[in-house]
Amino acid sequence: MKINAGTEFLIRCRSLRWLVESNLLIDLIQMRTRAAIVSHLPGRL
């Protein structure tokens, strides 16, 4: 199975983009979770 440089570059870009998007999604979930915890604990922090 031979992959030329252009295809390899596209695959890398796609996987990198997926990695960035999943990291952003995780950050968003963590921020929402933290906000929910803070709103449930008034005066604790």
PDB file of C-alpha atoms in Angstrom:
ATOM      1  CA  MET A   1       0.000   0.000   0.000  1.00  0.00           C
ATOM      2  CA  LYS A   2       1.730   3.129  -1.223  1.00  0.00           C
ATOM      3  CA  ILE A   3       0.634   6.547  -0.021  1.00  0.00           C
ATOM      4  CA  ASN A   4       1.971   9.614  -1.770  1.00  0.00           C
ATOM      5  CA  ALA A   5       3.083  12.701   0.129  1.00  0.00           C
ATOM      6  CA  GLY A   6      -0.076  14.678  -0.605  1.00  0.00           C
ATOM      7  CA  THR A   7      -2.380  11.997   0.746  1.00  0.00           C
ATOM      8  CA  GLU A   8      -0.193  11.523   3.814  1.00  0.00           C
ATOM      9  CA  PHE A   9      -0.264  15.288   4.395  1.00  0.00           C
ATOM     10  CA  LEU A  10      -4.069  15.322   4.122  1.00  0.00           C
ATOM     11  CA  ILE A  11      -4.379  12.414   6.541  1.00  0.00           C
ATOM     12  CA  ARG A  12      -2.093  14.149   9.026  1.00  0.00           C
ATOM     13  CA  CYS A  13      -4.002  17.425   8.741  1.00  0.00           C
ATOM     14  CA  ARG A  14      -7.301  15.622   9.213  1.00  0.00           C
ATOM     15  CA  SER A  15      -6.102  13.717  12.280  1.00  0.00           C
ATOM     16  CA  LEU A  16      -4.543  16.885  13.707  1.00  0.00           C
ATOM     17  CA  ARG A  17      -7.783  18.771  13.144  1.00  0.00           C
ATOM     18  CA  TRP A  18      -9.706  15.946  14.811  1.00  0.00           C
ATOM     19  CA  LEU A  19      -7.310  16.088  17.757  1.00  0.00           C
ATOM     20  CA  VAL A  20      -7.739  19.860  18.108  1.00  0.00           C
ATOM     21  CA  GLU A  21     -11.533  19.652  17.832  1.00  0.00           C
ATOM     22  CA  SER A  22     -11.742  16.848  20.395  1.00  0.00           C
ATOM     23  CA  ASN A  23      -9.511  18.851  22.754  1.00  0.00           C
ATOM     24  CA  LEU A  24     -11.752  21.903  22.319  1.00  0.00           C
ATOM     25  CA  LEU A  25     -14.788  19.736  22.993  1.00  0.00           C
ATOM     26  CA  ILE A  26     -13.173  18.337  26.158  1.00  0.00           C
ATOM     27  CA  ASP A  27     -12.296  21.879  27.295  1.00  0.00           C
ATOM     28  CA  LEU A  28     -15.882  22.995  26.678  1.00  0.00           C
ATOM     29  CA  ILE A  29     -17.269  20.053  28.651  1.00  0.00           C
ATOM     30  CA  GLN A  30     -14.844  20.715  31.515  1.00  0.00           C
ATOM     31  CA  MET A  31     -15.749  24.413  31.580  1.00  0.00           C
ATOM     32  CA  ARG A  32     -19.472  23.635  31.653  1.00  0.00           C
ATOM     33  CA  THR A  33     -18.951  21.020  34.361  1.00  0.00           C
ATOM     34  CA  ARG A  34     -16.883  23.438  36.422  1.00  0.00           C
ATOM     35  CA  ALA A  35     -19.509  26.166  35.987  1.00  0.00           C
ATOM     36  CA  ALA A  36     -22.232  23.748  37.094  1.00  0.00           C
ATOM     37  CA  ILE A  37     -20.226  22.719  40.165  1.00  0.00           C
ATOM     38  CA  VAL A  38     -19.510  26.345  41.073  1.00  0.00           C
ATOM     39  CA  SER A  39     -23.163  27.317  40.669  1.00  0.00           C
ATOM     40  CA  HIS A  40     -24.167  24.420  42.942  1.00  0.00           C
ATOM     41  CA  LEU A  41     -21.637  25.434  45.598  1.00  0.00           C
ATOM     42  CA  PRO A  42     -22.191  29.108  46.400  1.00  0.00           C
ATOM     43  CA  GLY A  43     -19.729  30.513  48.909  1.00  0.00           C
ATOM     44  CA  ARG A  44     -17.482  27.440  48.846  1.00  0.00           C
ATOM     45  CA  LEU A  45     -14.810  28.947  46.595  1.00  0.00           C
TER      46      LEU A  45
END
